[in-house]
Every structure is written in C-alpha cells, then in structure tokens.
mmCIF file of C-alpha atoms in Angstrom:
data_model
loop_
_atom_site.group_PDB
_atom_site.id
_atom_site.type_symbol
_atom_site.label_atom_id
_atom_site.label_comp_id
_atom_site.label_asym_id
_atom_site.label_seq_id
_atom_site.Cartn_x
_atom_site.Cartn_y
_atom_site.Cartn_z
ATOM 1 C CA MET A 301 -178.744 102.989 -20.685
ATOM 2 C CA VAL A 302 -175.170 104.304 -20.305
ATOM 3 C CA LYS A 303 -173.694 105.704 -17.236
ATOM 4 C CA LEU A 304 -170.454 107.541 -16.395
ATOM 5 C CA ILE A 305 -168.686 105.441 -13.641
ATOM 6 C CA HIS A 306 -165.253 106.796 -13.429
ATOM 7 C CA THR A 307 -163.019 109.762 -14.483
ATOM 8 C CA LEU A 308 -159.199 109.502 -14.716
ATOM 9 C CA ALA A 309 -157.449 112.859 -14.458
ATOM 10 C CA ASP A 310 -153.730 111.966 -14.142
ATOM 11 C CA HIS A 311 -152.477 113.297 -17.501
ATOM 12 C CA GLY A 312 -150.929 116.786 -17.749
ATOM 13 C CA ASP A 313 -152.306 117.725 -21.367
ATOM 14 C CA ASP A 314 -154.660 116.580 -24.183
ATOM 15 C CA VAL A 315 -155.366 112.665 -24.220
ATOM 16 C CA ASN A 316 -154.625 111.127 -27.576
ATOM 17 C CA CYS A 317 -155.520 107.774 -27.337
ATOM 18 C CA CYS A 318 -156.911 104.942 -25.096
ATOM 19 C CA ALA A 319 -156.857 101.109 -25.508
ATOM 20 C CA PHE A 320 -158.165 98.066 -23.649
ATOM 21 C CA SER A 321 -156.710 94.651 -22.988
ATOM 22 C CA PHE A 322 -158.769 91.970 -20.951
ATOM 23 C CA SER A 323 -157.515 93.322 -17.644
ATOM 24 C CA LEU A 324 -155.930 97.067 -18.399
ATOM 25 C CA LEU A 325 -156.725 100.190 -19.702
ATOM 26 C CA ALA A 326 -153.878 102.205 -21.404
ATOM 27 C CA THR A 327 -153.815 106.011 -22.023
ATOM 28 C CA CYS A 328 -151.477 108.388 -23.870
ATOM 29 C CA SER A 329 -151.147 112.007 -24.036
ATOM 30 C CA LEU A 330 -149.276 115.098 -25.397
ATOM 31 C CA ASP A 331 -147.684 115.111 -22.095
ATOM 32 C CA LYS A 332 -145.260 112.550 -23.487
ATOM 33 C CA THR A 333 -146.589 109.750 -21.025
ATOM 34 C CA ILE A 334 -148.349 106.384 -21.209
ATOM 35 C CA ARG A 335 -150.587 105.275 -18.368
ATOM 36 C CA LEU A 336 -151.665 101.937 -17.304
ATOM 37 C CA TYR A 337 -154.766 101.397 -15.079
ATOM 38 C CA SER A 338 -156.400 97.961 -13.598
ATOM 39 C CA LEU A 339 -159.894 97.242 -14.824
ATOM 40 C CA ARG A 340 -160.595 95.943 -11.425
ATOM 41 C CA ASP A 341 -160.800 99.323 -9.514
ATOM 42 C CA PHE A 342 -159.199 101.704 -12.241
ATOM 43 C CA THR A 343 -155.978 102.220 -10.098
ATOM 44 C CA GLU A 344 -152.959 103.121 -11.851
ATOM 45 C CA LEU A 345 -150.343 100.293 -11.829
ATOM 46 C CA PRO A 346 -147.177 100.770 -9.709
ATOM 47 C CA HIS A 347 -144.792 100.912 -12.834
ATOM 48 C CA SER A 348 -147.030 103.566 -14.451
ATOM 49 C CA PRO A 349 -146.518 105.949 -16.237
ATOM 50 C CA LEU A 350 -144.411 104.817 -18.880
ATOM 51 C CA LYS A 351 -141.778 107.207 -19.874
ATOM 52 C CA PHE A 352 -139.521 107.459 -22.806
ATOM 53 C CA HIS A 353 -140.898 109.452 -25.610
ATOM 54 C CA THR A 354 -139.500 113.008 -26.061
ATOM 55 C CA TYR A 355 -142.350 114.298 -27.635
ATOM 56 C CA ALA A 356 -146.264 113.888 -27.576
ATOM 57 C CA VAL A 357 -147.442 110.322 -27.738
ATOM 58 C CA HIS A 358 -150.187 109.885 -30.276
ATOM 59 C CA CYS A 359 -151.342 106.573 -30.263
ATOM 60 C CA CYS A 360 -151.265 103.208 -27.972
ATOM 61 C CA CYS A 361 -152.490 99.704 -28.561
ATOM 62 C CA PHE A 362 -152.183 96.238 -26.827
ATOM 63 C CA SER A 363 -151.180 93.289 -28.632
ATOM 64 C CA PRO A 364 -154.075 90.538 -28.843
ATOM 65 C CA SER A 365 -152.730 88.813 -25.767
ATOM 66 C CA GLY A 366 -152.296 91.962 -23.742
ATOM 67 C CA HIS A 367 -148.982 91.151 -22.663
ATOM 68 C CA ILE A 368 -147.325 93.844 -24.880
ATOM 69 C CA LEU A 369 -148.035 97.669 -25.685
ATOM 70 C CA ALA A 370 -146.980 99.682 -28.496
ATOM 71 C CA SER A 371 -146.904 103.417 -28.373
ATOM 72 C CA CYS A 372 -145.952 105.960 -31.110
ATOM 73 C CA SER A 373 -144.763 109.579 -30.904
ATOM 74 C CA THR A 374 -143.647 112.666 -32.682
ATOM 75 C CA ASP A 375 -140.324 111.628 -31.841
ATOM 76 C CA GLY A 376 -140.384 109.368 -34.754
ATOM 77 C CA THR A 377 -140.376 105.997 -32.829
ATOM 78 C CA THR A 378 -142.836 103.180 -31.904
ATOM 79 C CA VAL A 379 -141.782 101.589 -28.566
ATOM 80 C CA LEU A 380 -142.985 98.253 -27.414
ATOM 81 C CA TRP A 381 -143.443 97.661 -23.520
ATOM 82 C CA ASN A 382 -143.999 94.763 -21.205
ATOM 83 C CA THR A 383 -147.345 95.467 -19.471
ATOM 84 C CA GLU A 384 -146.494 93.372 -16.653
ATOM 85 C CA ASN A 385 -143.428 95.340 -15.322
ATOM 86 C CA GLY A 386 -143.436 98.228 -17.441
ATOM 87 C CA GLN A 387 -139.953 97.524 -19.039
ATOM 88 C CA MET A 388 -139.327 98.498 -22.520
ATOM 89 C CA LEU A 389 -138.849 95.831 -25.037
ATOM 90 C CA ALA A 390 -137.816 97.565 -28.202
ATOM 91 C CA VAL A 391 -137.527 100.940 -29.805
ATOM 92 C CA MET A 392 -138.326 101.134 -33.770
ATOM 93 C CA GLU A 393 -137.407 104.188 -35.477
ATOM 94 C CA GLN A 394 -139.589 105.127 -38.504
ATOM 95 C CA PRO A 395 -136.997 105.171 -41.497
ATOM 96 C CA SER A 396 -137.965 108.423 -42.481
ATOM 97 C CA GLY A 397 -137.562 109.790 -39.197
ATOM 98 C CA SER A 398 -140.944 111.341 -39.371
ATOM 99 C CA PRO A 399 -143.582 111.767 -36.484
ATOM 100 C CA VAL A 400 -145.274 108.480 -36.065
ATOM 101 C CA ARG A 401 -149.081 109.164 -35.749
ATOM 102 C CA VAL A 402 -150.790 105.640 -35.365
ATOM 103 C CA CYS A 403 -149.667 102.106 -34.684
ATOM 104 C CA GLN A 404 -151.808 98.713 -34.670
ATOM 105 C CA PHE A 405 -150.999 95.096 -34.036
ATOM 106 C CA SER A 406 -152.174 92.381 -36.456
ATOM 107 C CA PRO A 407 -155.061 89.939 -35.055
ATOM 108 C CA ASP A 408 -152.217 87.231 -34.828
ATOM 109 C CA SER A 409 -149.384 89.587 -32.917
ATOM 110 C CA THR A 410 -147.052 88.776 -35.846
ATOM 111 C CA CYS A 411 -146.989 92.213 -37.102
ATOM 112 C CA LEU A 412 -147.234 95.715 -36.144
ATOM 113 C CA ALA A 413 -148.317 98.613 -38.541
ATOM 114 C CA SER A 414 -147.018 102.103 -37.867
ATOM 115 C CA GLY A 415 -147.938 105.241 -39.776
ATOM 116 C CA ALA A 416 -146.374 108.569 -39.983
ATOM 117 C CA ALA A 417 -147.100 112.017 -40.594
ATOM 118 C CA ASP A 418 -144.923 112.208 -44.017
ATOM 119 C CA GLY A 419 -147.272 109.195 -45.225
ATOM 120 C CA THR A 420 -144.976 106.411 -44.933
ATOM 121 C CA VAL A 421 -146.356 103.250 -43.372
ATOM 122 C CA VAL A 422 -144.257 100.311 -41.991
ATOM 123 C CA LEU A 423 -145.026 96.716 -41.080
ATOM 124 C CA TRP A 424 -142.555 95.600 -38.299
ATOM 125 C CA ASN A 425 -142.094 91.995 -37.248
ATOM 126 C CA ALA A 426 -143.280 92.002 -33.830
ATOM 127 C CA GLN A 427 -141.073 89.081 -32.544
ATOM 128 C CA SER A 428 -137.999 90.266 -34.084
ATOM 129 C CA TYR A 429 -138.812 93.972 -33.829
ATOM 130 C CA LYS A 430 -137.266 94.450 -37.316
ATOM 131 C CA LEU A 431 -138.586 96.198 -40.267
ATOM 132 C CA TYR A 432 -140.664 93.897 -42.551
ATOM 133 C CA ARG A 433 -142.112 95.880 -45.316
ATOM 134 C CA CYS A 434 -142.687 99.752 -45.947
ATOM 135 C CA GLY A 435 -144.863 101.749 -48.378
ATOM 136 C CA SER A 436 -146.223 105.217 -48.466
ATOM 137 C CA VAL A 437 -149.624 106.896 -49.626
ATOM 138 C CA LYS A 438 -149.333 109.640 -52.158
ATOM 139 C CA ASP A 439 -150.616 112.586 -50.292
ATOM 140 C CA GLY A 440 -151.339 113.522 -46.652
ATOM 141 C CA SER A 441 -150.217 112.319 -43.315
ATOM 142 C CA LEU A 442 -151.510 108.980 -41.854
ATOM 143 C CA ALA A 443 -153.946 109.379 -38.982
ATOM 144 C CA ALA A 444 -155.808 106.076 -38.837
ATOM 145 C CA CYS A 445 -155.036 102.428 -39.160
ATOM 146 C CA ALA A 446 -156.911 99.199 -38.569
ATOM 147 C CA PHE A 447 -156.491 95.476 -39.586
ATOM 148 C CA SER A 448 -159.169 93.194 -40.784
ATOM 149 C CA PRO A 449 -160.332 90.700 -38.386
ATOM 150 C CA ASN A 450 -158.671 87.636 -40.222
ATOM 151 C CA GLY A 451 -155.465 89.912 -40.792
ATOM 152 C CA SER A 452 -155.160 89.239 -44.390
ATOM 153 C CA PHE A 453 -155.278 92.980 -45.169
ATOM 154 C CA PHE A 454 -155.429 96.453 -43.371
ATOM 155 C CA VAL A 455 -156.576 100.163 -43.942
ATOM 156 C CA THR A 456 -154.922 103.297 -43.304
ATOM 157 C CA GLY A 457 -156.640 106.665 -43.610
ATOM 158 C CA SER A 458 -154.856 109.864 -44.354
ATOM 159 C CA SER A 459 -155.300 113.600 -43.690
ATOM 160 C CA CYS A 460 -156.114 114.075 -47.328
ATOM 161 C CA GLY A 461 -159.197 111.821 -46.817
ATOM 162 C CA ASP A 462 -157.938 108.595 -48.654
ATOM 163 C CA LEU A 463 -158.686 105.099 -47.480
ATOM 164 C CA THR A 464 -155.940 102.691 -48.405
ATOM 165 C CA VAL A 465 -155.980 98.959 -48.341
ATOM 166 C CA TRP A 466 -152.873 96.933 -47.923
ATOM 167 C CA ASP A 467 -152.122 93.374 -48.075
ATOM 168 C CA ASP A 468 -149.829 91.361 -45.537
ATOM 169 C CA LYS A 469 -146.926 92.051 -47.982
ATOM 170 C CA MET A 470 -147.727 95.588 -48.196
ATOM 171 C CA ARG A 471 -149.065 95.790 -51.546
ATOM 172 C CA CYS A 472 -151.624 98.481 -52.284
ATOM 173 C CA LEU A 473 -154.904 96.603 -53.116
ATOM 174 C CA HIS A 474 -157.053 99.785 -53.262
ATOM 175 C CA SER A 475 -157.202 103.548 -52.574
ATOM 176 C CA GLU A 476 -160.129 106.111 -52.804
ATOM 177 C CA LYS A 477 -161.271 109.185 -51.316
ATOM 178 C CA ALA A 478 -163.535 108.700 -48.525
ATOM 179 C CA HIS A 479 -163.656 111.935 -46.516
ATOM 180 C CA ASP A 480 -163.357 115.486 -48.041
ATOM 181 C CA LEU A 481 -161.443 116.925 -45.339
ATOM 182 C CA GLY A 482 -159.490 114.318 -43.939
ATOM 183 C CA ILE A 483 -160.067 111.043 -42.098
ATOM 184 C CA THR A 484 -159.542 110.985 -38.374
ATOM 185 C CA CYS A 485 -160.285 107.390 -37.402
ATOM 186 C CA CYS A 486 -161.306 103.827 -38.712
ATOM 187 C CA ASP A 487 -162.244 100.640 -37.178
ATOM 188 C CA PHE A 488 -163.477 97.150 -38.517
ATOM 189 C CA SER A 489 -166.200 95.179 -36.943
ATOM 190 C CA SER A 490 -164.872 91.996 -35.442
ATOM 191 C CA GLN A 491 -167.948 90.015 -37.016
ATOM 192 C CA PRO A 492 -167.404 89.144 -40.732
ATOM 193 C CA VAL A 493 -170.461 88.745 -42.936
ATOM 194 C CA SER A 494 -169.216 85.376 -44.168
ATOM 195 C CA ASP A 495 -166.133 83.222 -42.692
ATOM 196 C CA GLY A 496 -164.772 83.041 -46.385
ATOM 197 C CA GLU A 497 -164.672 79.370 -46.526
ATOM 198 C CA GLN A 498 -166.732 79.654 -49.845
ATOM 199 C CA GLY A 499 -164.138 82.033 -51.263
ATOM 200 C CA LEU A 500 -166.079 85.137 -50.085
ATOM 201 C CA GLN A 501 -165.217 87.531 -47.533
ATOM 202 C CA PHE A 502 -167.127 90.589 -46.334
ATOM 203 C CA PHE A 503 -166.186 92.997 -43.441
ATOM 204 C CA ARG A 504 -167.511 96.129 -42.183
ATOM 205 C CA LEU A 505 -165.505 99.122 -42.040
ATOM 206 C CA ALA A 506 -166.321 102.552 -40.259
ATOM 207 C CA SER A 507 -164.530 105.738 -40.981
ATOM 208 C CA CYS A 508 -164.779 109.156 -39.851
ATOM 209 C CA GLY A 509 -163.519 112.441 -40.620
ATOM 210 C CA GLN A 510 -163.473 116.309 -40.381
ATOM 211 C CA ASP A 511 -166.368 116.448 -42.544
ATOM 212 C CA CYS A 512 -168.707 115.535 -39.670
ATOM 213 C CA GLN A 513 -169.499 112.312 -41.007
ATOM 214 C CA VAL A 514 -169.238 108.599 -40.176
ATOM 215 C CA LYS A 515 -169.300 106.166 -43.176
ATOM 216 C CA ILE A 516 -169.809 102.578 -43.457
ATOM 217 C CA TRP A 517 -167.733 100.310 -46.028
ATOM 218 C CA ILE A 518 -168.190 96.802 -46.950
ATOM 219 C CA VAL A 519 -164.708 95.507 -47.668
ATOM 220 C CA SER A 520 -164.755 92.329 -49.625
ATOM 221 C CA PHE A 521 -162.391 89.786 -51.221
ATOM 222 C CA THR A 522 -163.644 87.188 -53.662
ATOM 223 C CA HIS A 523 -161.600 84.751 -55.955
ATOM 224 C CA ILE A 524 -163.640 85.670 -58.793
ATOM 225 C CA LEU A 525 -164.196 89.486 -58.628
ATOM 226 C CA GLY A 526 -161.001 90.233 -56.583
ATOM 227 C CA PHE A 527 -160.848 93.006 -53.811
ATOM 228 C CA GLU A 528 -163.519 95.692 -53.507
ATOM 229 C CA LEU A 529 -164.154 98.358 -51.199
ATOM 230 C CA LYS A 530 -167.812 99.610 -51.400
ATOM 231 C CA TYR A 531 -169.368 102.629 -49.810
ATOM 232 C CA LYS A 532 -172.731 101.323 -47.811
ATOM 233 C CA SER A 533 -173.774 104.451 -45.910
ATOM 234 C CA THR A 534 -173.174 107.652 -44.113
ATOM 235 C CA LEU A 535 -174.187 108.388 -40.608
ATOM 236 C CA SER A 536 -174.792 112.158 -40.536
ATOM 237 C CA GLY A 537 -176.001 112.854 -37.087
ATOM 238 C CA HIS A 538 -172.800 114.818 -36.029
ATOM 239 C CA CYS A 539 -172.649 118.780 -36.372
ATOM 240 C CA ALA A 540 -168.803 118.975 -35.790
ATOM 241 C CA PRO A 541 -165.773 116.896 -37.057
ATOM 242 C CA VAL A 542 -166.034 113.388 -35.834
ATOM 243 C CA LEU A 543 -162.655 112.558 -34.190
ATOM 244 C CA ALA A 544 -163.112 108.953 -33.051
ATOM 245 C CA CYS A 545 -165.312 105.787 -33.772
ATOM 246 C CA ALA A 546 -165.141 102.193 -32.400
ATOM 247 C CA PHE A 547 -167.176 99.178 -32.925
ATOM 248 C CA SER A 548 -167.728 96.940 -29.659
ATOM 249 C CA HIS A 549 -165.970 93.665 -29.718
ATOM 250 C CA ASP A 550 -169.215 91.904 -30.785
ATOM 251 C CA GLY A 551 -169.628 94.162 -33.488
ATOM 252 C CA GLN A 552 -173.179 95.061 -32.248
ATOM 253 C CA MET A 553 -172.481 98.892 -31.582
ATOM 254 C CA LEU A 554 -170.589 101.472 -33.108
ATOM 255 C CA VAL A 555 -169.642 104.700 -31.120
ATOM 256 C CA SER A 556 -168.335 107.973 -32.694
ATOM 257 C CA GLY A 557 -167.944 111.541 -31.225
ATOM 258 C CA TYR A 558 -166.174 114.755 -30.987
ATOM 259 C CA VAL A 559 -163.693 113.250 -28.406
ATOM 260 C CA THR A 560 -160.003 112.624 -29.309
ATOM 261 C CA THR A 561 -160.409 108.842 -28.723
ATOM 262 C CA CYS A 562 -162.808 106.063 -27.682
ATOM 263 C CA ALA A 563 -162.429 102.197 -27.089
ATOM 264 C CA PHE A 564 -164.602 99.452 -26.017
ATOM 265 C CA ALA A 565 -163.395 96.748 -23.317
ATOM 266 C CA PRO A 566 -163.125 93.228 -24.960
ATOM 267 C CA ASN A 567 -165.012 91.289 -22.194
ATOM 268 C CA THR A 568 -167.119 93.956 -20.228
ATOM 269 C CA LEU A 569 -169.587 96.570 -21.163
ATOM 270 C CA LEU A 570 -167.250 99.342 -20.771
ATOM 271 C CA LEU A 571 -166.454 102.267 -23.065
ATOM 272 C CA ALA A 572 -163.552 104.714 -22.425
ATOM 273 C CA THR A 573 -163.258 108.237 -24.186
ATOM 274 C CA GLY A 574 -160.544 110.605 -23.895
ATOM 275 C CA SER A 575 -160.573 114.138 -24.605
ATOM 276 C CA MET A 576 -158.736 117.512 -24.924
ATOM 277 C CA ASP A 577 -159.718 118.214 -21.214
ATOM 278 C CA LYS A 578 -156.837 115.829 -20.208
ATOM 279 C CA THR A 579 -159.300 113.310 -18.786
ATOM 280 C CA VAL A 580 -160.505 109.673 -19.511
ATOM 281 C CA ASN A 581 -164.072 108.966 -18.856
ATOM 282 C CA ILE A 582 -165.206 105.288 -18.365
ATOM 283 C CA TRP A 583 -168.828 104.492 -19.177
ATOM 284 C CA GLN A 584 -170.729 101.457 -18.564
ATOM 285 C CA PHE A 585 -173.609 100.072 -20.786
ATOM 286 C CA ASP A 586 -176.314 98.148 -19.100
ATOM 287 C CA LEU A 587 -177.739 94.662 -20.442
ATOM 288 C CA GLU A 588 -180.916 96.428 -21.972
ATOM 289 C CA THR A 589 -178.749 98.951 -24.180
ATOM 290 C CA LEU A 590 -176.751 95.857 -25.437
ATOM 291 C CA CYS A 591 -179.801 93.575 -26.091
ATOM 292 C CA GLN A 592 -181.522 96.532 -27.921
ATOM 293 C CA ALA A 593 -178.316 96.869 -30.198
ATOM 294 C CA ARG A 594 -178.295 93.080 -30.860
ATOM 295 C CA ARG A 595 -181.948 93.151 -31.668
ATOM 296 C CA THR A 596 -181.456 96.383 -34.100
ATOM 297 C CA GLU A 597 -178.504 94.341 -35.562
ATOM 298 C CA HIS A 598 -180.695 91.026 -36.317
ATOM 299 C CA GLN A 599 -183.251 93.355 -37.904
ATOM 300 C CA LEU A 600 -181.025 94.896 -40.572
ATOM 301 C CA LYS A 601 -180.212 93.327 -43.712
ATOM 302 C CA GLN A 602 -176.513 93.734 -43.216
ATOM 303 C CA PHE A 603 -175.403 90.150 -43.812
ATOM 304 C CA THR A 604 -174.825 88.823 -47.412
ATOM 305 C CA GLU A 605 -176.646 85.487 -46.528
ATOM 306 C CA ASP A 606 -179.844 87.543 -45.885
ATOM 307 C CA TRP A 607 -179.831 89.217 -49.297
ATOM 308 C CA SER A 608 -182.796 88.696 -51.490
ATOM 309 C CA GLU A 609 -182.337 87.984 -55.282
ATOM 310 C CA GLU A 610 -183.023 91.587 -55.845
ATOM 311 C CA ASP A 611 -180.167 92.633 -53.381
ATOM 312 C CA VAL A 612 -177.904 90.374 -55.401
ATOM 313 C CA SER A 613 -179.059 91.981 -58.642
ATOM 314 C CA THR A 614 -178.395 95.597 -56.933
ATOM 315 C CA TRP A 615 -174.744 94.348 -55.736
ATOM 316 C CA LEU A 616 -174.085 92.864 -59.375
ATOM 317 C CA CYS A 617 -174.928 96.425 -60.963
ATOM 318 C CA ALA A 618 -172.720 98.121 -58.316
ATOM 319 C CA GLN A 619 -169.802 95.838 -59.586
ATOM 320 C CA ASP A 620 -170.557 96.718 -63.166
ATOM 321 C CA LEU A 621 -171.682 93.137 -63.855
ATOM 322 C CA LYS A 622 -175.366 94.275 -64.812
ATOM 323 C CA ASP A 623 -175.095 91.835 -67.846
ATOM 324 C CA LEU A 624 -175.118 88.874 -65.203
ATOM 325 C CA VAL A 625 -178.249 90.263 -63.700
ATOM 326 C CA GLY A 626 -180.443 87.971 -65.943
ATOM 327 C CA ILE A 627 -178.537 84.898 -65.283
ATOM 328 C CA PHE A 628 -178.385 85.231 -61.721
ATOM 329 C CA LYS A 629 -182.173 85.887 -61.674
ATOM 330 C CA MET A 630 -183.002 82.927 -64.073
ATOM 331 C CA ASN A 631 -180.937 80.619 -61.349
ATOM 332 C CA ASN A 632 -182.618 82.332 -58.272
ATOM 333 C CA ILE A 633 -179.452 83.445 -56.796
ATOM 334 C CA ASP A 634 -180.023 84.924 -53.429
ATOM 335 C CA GLY A 635 -177.493 85.721 -50.639
ATOM 336 C CA LYS A 636 -177.014 82.261 -49.342
ATOM 337 C CA GLU A 637 -176.657 80.824 -52.991
ATOM 338 C CA LEU A 638 -174.317 83.733 -53.527
ATOM 339 C CA LEU A 639 -171.914 82.702 -50.855
ATOM 340 C CA ASN A 640 -171.938 79.234 -52.201
ATOM 341 C CA LEU A 641 -170.778 80.000 -55.647
ATOM 342 C CA THR A 642 -167.477 78.598 -56.872
ATOM 343 C CA LYS A 643 -165.798 78.873 -60.345
ATOM 344 C CA GLU A 644 -166.828 75.249 -60.967
ATOM 345 C CA SER A 645 -170.776 76.307 -60.127
ATOM 346 C CA LEU A 646 -170.368 79.188 -62.271
ATOM 347 C CA ALA A 647 -169.045 77.026 -65.297
ATOM 348 C CA ASP A 648 -171.589 74.284 -64.652
ATOM 349 C CA ASP A 649 -174.653 75.730 -63.118
ATOM 350 C CA LEU A 650 -174.793 79.156 -64.439
ATOM 351 C CA LYS A 651 -172.943 78.484 -67.844
ATOM 352 C CA ILE A 652 -170.435 80.959 -67.451
ATOM 353 C CA ASP A 653 -167.219 79.996 -69.326
ATOM 354 C CA GLY A 654 -165.050 80.784 -66.591
ATOM 355 C CA TYR A 655 -161.751 81.054 -68.598
ATOM 356 C CA SER A 656 -159.612 84.216 -69.030
ATOM 357 C CA TYR A 657 -158.887 85.865 -72.395
ATOM 358 C CA GLU A 658 -157.641 89.233 -73.584
ATOM 359 C CA LYS A 659 -160.673 91.347 -73.806
ATOM 360 C CA GLU A 660 -159.948 92.791 -77.451
ATOM 361 C CA ALA A 661 -159.277 89.279 -78.651
ATOM 362 C CA MET A 662 -162.485 87.785 -77.156
ATOM 363 C CA GLU A 663 -164.787 90.731 -78.323
ATOM 364 C CA ASN A 664 -163.050 90.020 -81.885
ATOM 365 C CA TRP A 665 -163.858 86.340 -81.602
ATOM 366 C CA ILE A 666 -167.419 87.134 -80.871
ATOM 367 C CA SER A 667 -167.879 89.906 -83.508
ATOM 368 C CA LYS A 668 -167.153 87.161 -85.948
ATOM 369 C CA LYS A 669 -170.241 85.569 -84.726
ATOM 370 C CA LYS A 670 -168.433 82.804 -83.152
ATOM 371 C CA ARG A 671 -170.398 81.295 -80.361
ATOM 372 C CA THR A 672 -168.252 78.653 -78.942
ATOM 373 C CA SER A 673 -165.599 78.653 -76.358
ATOM 374 C CA PRO A 674 -161.906 79.212 -77.733
ATOM 375 C CA MET A 675 -160.721 76.889 -74.826
ATOM 376 C CA THR A 676 -163.318 73.915 -74.940
ATOM 377 C CA ASN A 677 -165.042 74.598 -78.462
ATOM 378 C CA LEU A 678 -168.229 74.162 -76.499
ATOM 379 C CA VAL A 679 -171.345 76.486 -77.432
ATOM 380 C CA LEU A 680 -171.317 79.512 -75.401
ATOM 381 C CA PRO A 681 -174.780 79.935 -73.757
ATOM 382 C CA SER A 682 -174.007 83.619 -73.310
ATOM 383 C CA ALA A 683 -171.797 86.622 -75.089
ATOM 384 C CA VAL A 684 -171.419 88.202 -71.591
ATOM 385 C CA LEU A 685 -167.706 89.144 -70.835
ATOM 386 C CA THR A 686 -166.930 89.334 -66.891
ATOM 387 C CA PRO A 687 -163.845 91.288 -65.988
ATOM 388 C CA ASN A 688 -161.275 89.000 -64.038
ATOM 389 C CA ARG A 689 -160.186 91.651 -61.518
ATOM 390 C CA THR A 690 -157.953 89.035 -59.590
ATOM 391 C CA LEU A 691 -155.890 88.555 -62.690
ATOM 392 C CA LYS A 692 -155.682 92.103 -63.499
ATOM 393 C CA MET A 693 -154.417 92.804 -59.716
ATOM 394 C CA ALA A 694 -151.910 90.015 -59.918
ATOM 395 C CA ILE A 695 -150.439 91.595 -63.197
ATOM 396 C CA ASN A 696 -150.518 94.908 -61.740
ATOM 397 C CA ARG A 697 -148.464 93.690 -58.872
ATOM 398 C CA TRP A 698 -146.079 91.822 -61.046
ATOM 399 C CA LEU A 699 -145.294 94.986 -63.202
ATOM 400 C CA GLU A 700 -144.928 97.059 -60.000
ATOM 401 C CA THR A 701 -142.299 94.415 -58.763
ATOM 402 C CA HIS A 702 -140.298 94.055 -61.892
ATOM 403 C CA GLN A 703 -140.477 97.683 -62.921
ATOM 404 C CA LYS A 704 -138.448 98.828 -60.219
#
C-alpha cells in the first residue's frame, strides 16, 4: 500500500508548498525560506535554505528541466533560483505590489504565471524575466494555478470559488463558479483524452475547495465548438476543507487531503505532503497500489474513444446540441468516430452545411420555407442550426481588444 518513509522537520513555521524535480524536493514556508533536498537520501543541499523573501513564501515550483526554481511571497515578488548553486537569477515584482499566492511554469518553460491576492495574474517571459501579459479576475484573490499539458491554456482558481481559463495570450476563455466557499488548489492530469490531432482535445482537471469537495472537470477545445469547461463528477469523501490535490505524473492517481500541500515525484513512486505542523512527510507507494490504480483507470470510461453512441448523444445534449442527436445516431457516431470528425466530414458525411450565418437572418431564411443553402444553393437535408462558438469567441476577443 502506502508507507511513510521520511519526515523533514527543518522549517520553523507552516509548510505552504512542496514540489519535485527529477532529483530534488523543494519546500517553502511561512518562515520566509525555501529548502532543497536530494531525492537520493533526503539530505538538505549545501546551499539550502534559499533566503530572500521578507515575508511568507506561499508557493514554489520547478521548471520542467529542474534547473530553475520559482518562489513567490507575500512581499509581492516572484523569484527565480538556480537549483544547482542556489544563486538568485531574477526578482520579478507583481505590478500591483500585491502578495503573490501562486506561481507555475508552462510545460515548455517559456512562461511563468504568477497570481496575486488582489486577483491579478501575470505571464512572465521565463527567459528574459520580463512581463509578457497581465490580467485579473473579477473577484477574490488567486489561490491556484495549473497549465494544461500542452501549454495552450492555463487555469486559475480564486478565493471566491471561480475557475478561470486563460489562453497563452492572457485572453479569458471561460470563467465559472466551481466551489461555493473558495478554491484552494487545482491540477491537470498529464494524460490527455486525445492528442488533438483530429482537432479535438480533452483534458481532465481536478479542483478542490473549502466546501470539502473535490471536483473533476473535462476541459475541451474543438475547432467546431470552441472552448468548453464541463463538470464531470464530485468526490465527496472529505469531511473538512480540502486544501490540496495532485495527479500522479502518469495520470493514474489523484491525491487530495486536509494538508497544505501535496505533490508526486515525476519518476519514482513518491508523494510529499506538507502541513501546518511545520513538517513534510515523504510517502512511498508500492507497485501493487500503482497497478491497481491503472486497472481501475482502464475500467472507467473516461476516454472519449471509449464512448458509446449513447455517450456521444449525452455529450451533445450537454453542449445544447440535442437537435444533432438524431443525425449522429443515424450515422452511428461513437467516441472513436467523434474524434475523427472534421468540418469536411460534417458537411459531406453528416450533411451539415458547415457555413456560418447571422442566426436571425438564417432563421428568417428558413421561416420563408427556403430549404437550400444560401452559400451553395444546394438542398439542406436538415434545418438544424449549430452555434459557431469559435467564431463567437473570436468576435468577443476582437471587441475586447478594439474597445479599450
């Protein structure tokens, strides 16, 4: 099962965050320090602790290569460190000066996101250490941040309970209430439901909060339907606020708990948890537990390619596309077929027109009993109108840019 193999008790106050690289464990605390440990024997490195911050350190994270560590603090700064020698590489000040609660590298190490107590979120160029883009949420302070595995977007969670999705240009794609009493943490599974080569991308996101719940979301992007964040399920086994959650690096396990932080090691069966008791515990999973998690994952129908025709129909209804259910059923579209759909196949095989029109104009066209396409003059096999969410999102982005 799982056993405790080591306890680190070097911090002088609450442990706020812990993070793994392939060879190191980093921890940070209310005591203003960041500590680095070797995974070989959990001894502290000679140049640890790292000291610069003048107030509590809230979050720390490694770059994907593990050569750089980022830390952020109540003092309003995000600091980059060389993990090999402890040298400070850069100090990046939040433009508003607000306490920085969370920081996260993009999967390709080009950007670093930092979120603050006043709701501002900044994308930094991780090579030049310069501010790239910034934005803000409407209400609450930022408490969580996670990049999608492909780096095309990232999610922030606020103390007001909102999940907000941003693209790599810091444009807000979506925002919705996820937890009534505030979000404390969120994390993406590294394993996508699809690789996106067919224009369809699905990722699993976990979020947890003060409402004692862990929620699973399906985050999708399609060229036809645009961006979507869909609620999947609630894990309600906790009886106290859930402060941390994390997927294992293979996406097979999800850990959540009433600890201030938890993190899986990328290449070993290790889990680190930090707490308000000033300690960090290192836990080891045995192979039997891992194999059991993988068997469970295989049995669950969480991947789109495993969807039946009925599952596809359910998904269409959830997308407000119930008028298409009959067409999809007639063509026996299951999960595998759905992943292979393109605009051309929608038009040629499913006989969906595929062009975009003003809704009012098209409804007026159909109300006059015209059953031909305004673009091609070919007979329309169906009068079903499908919303072009991608186009709508592009128009909204243009308006936001040009109305400032």
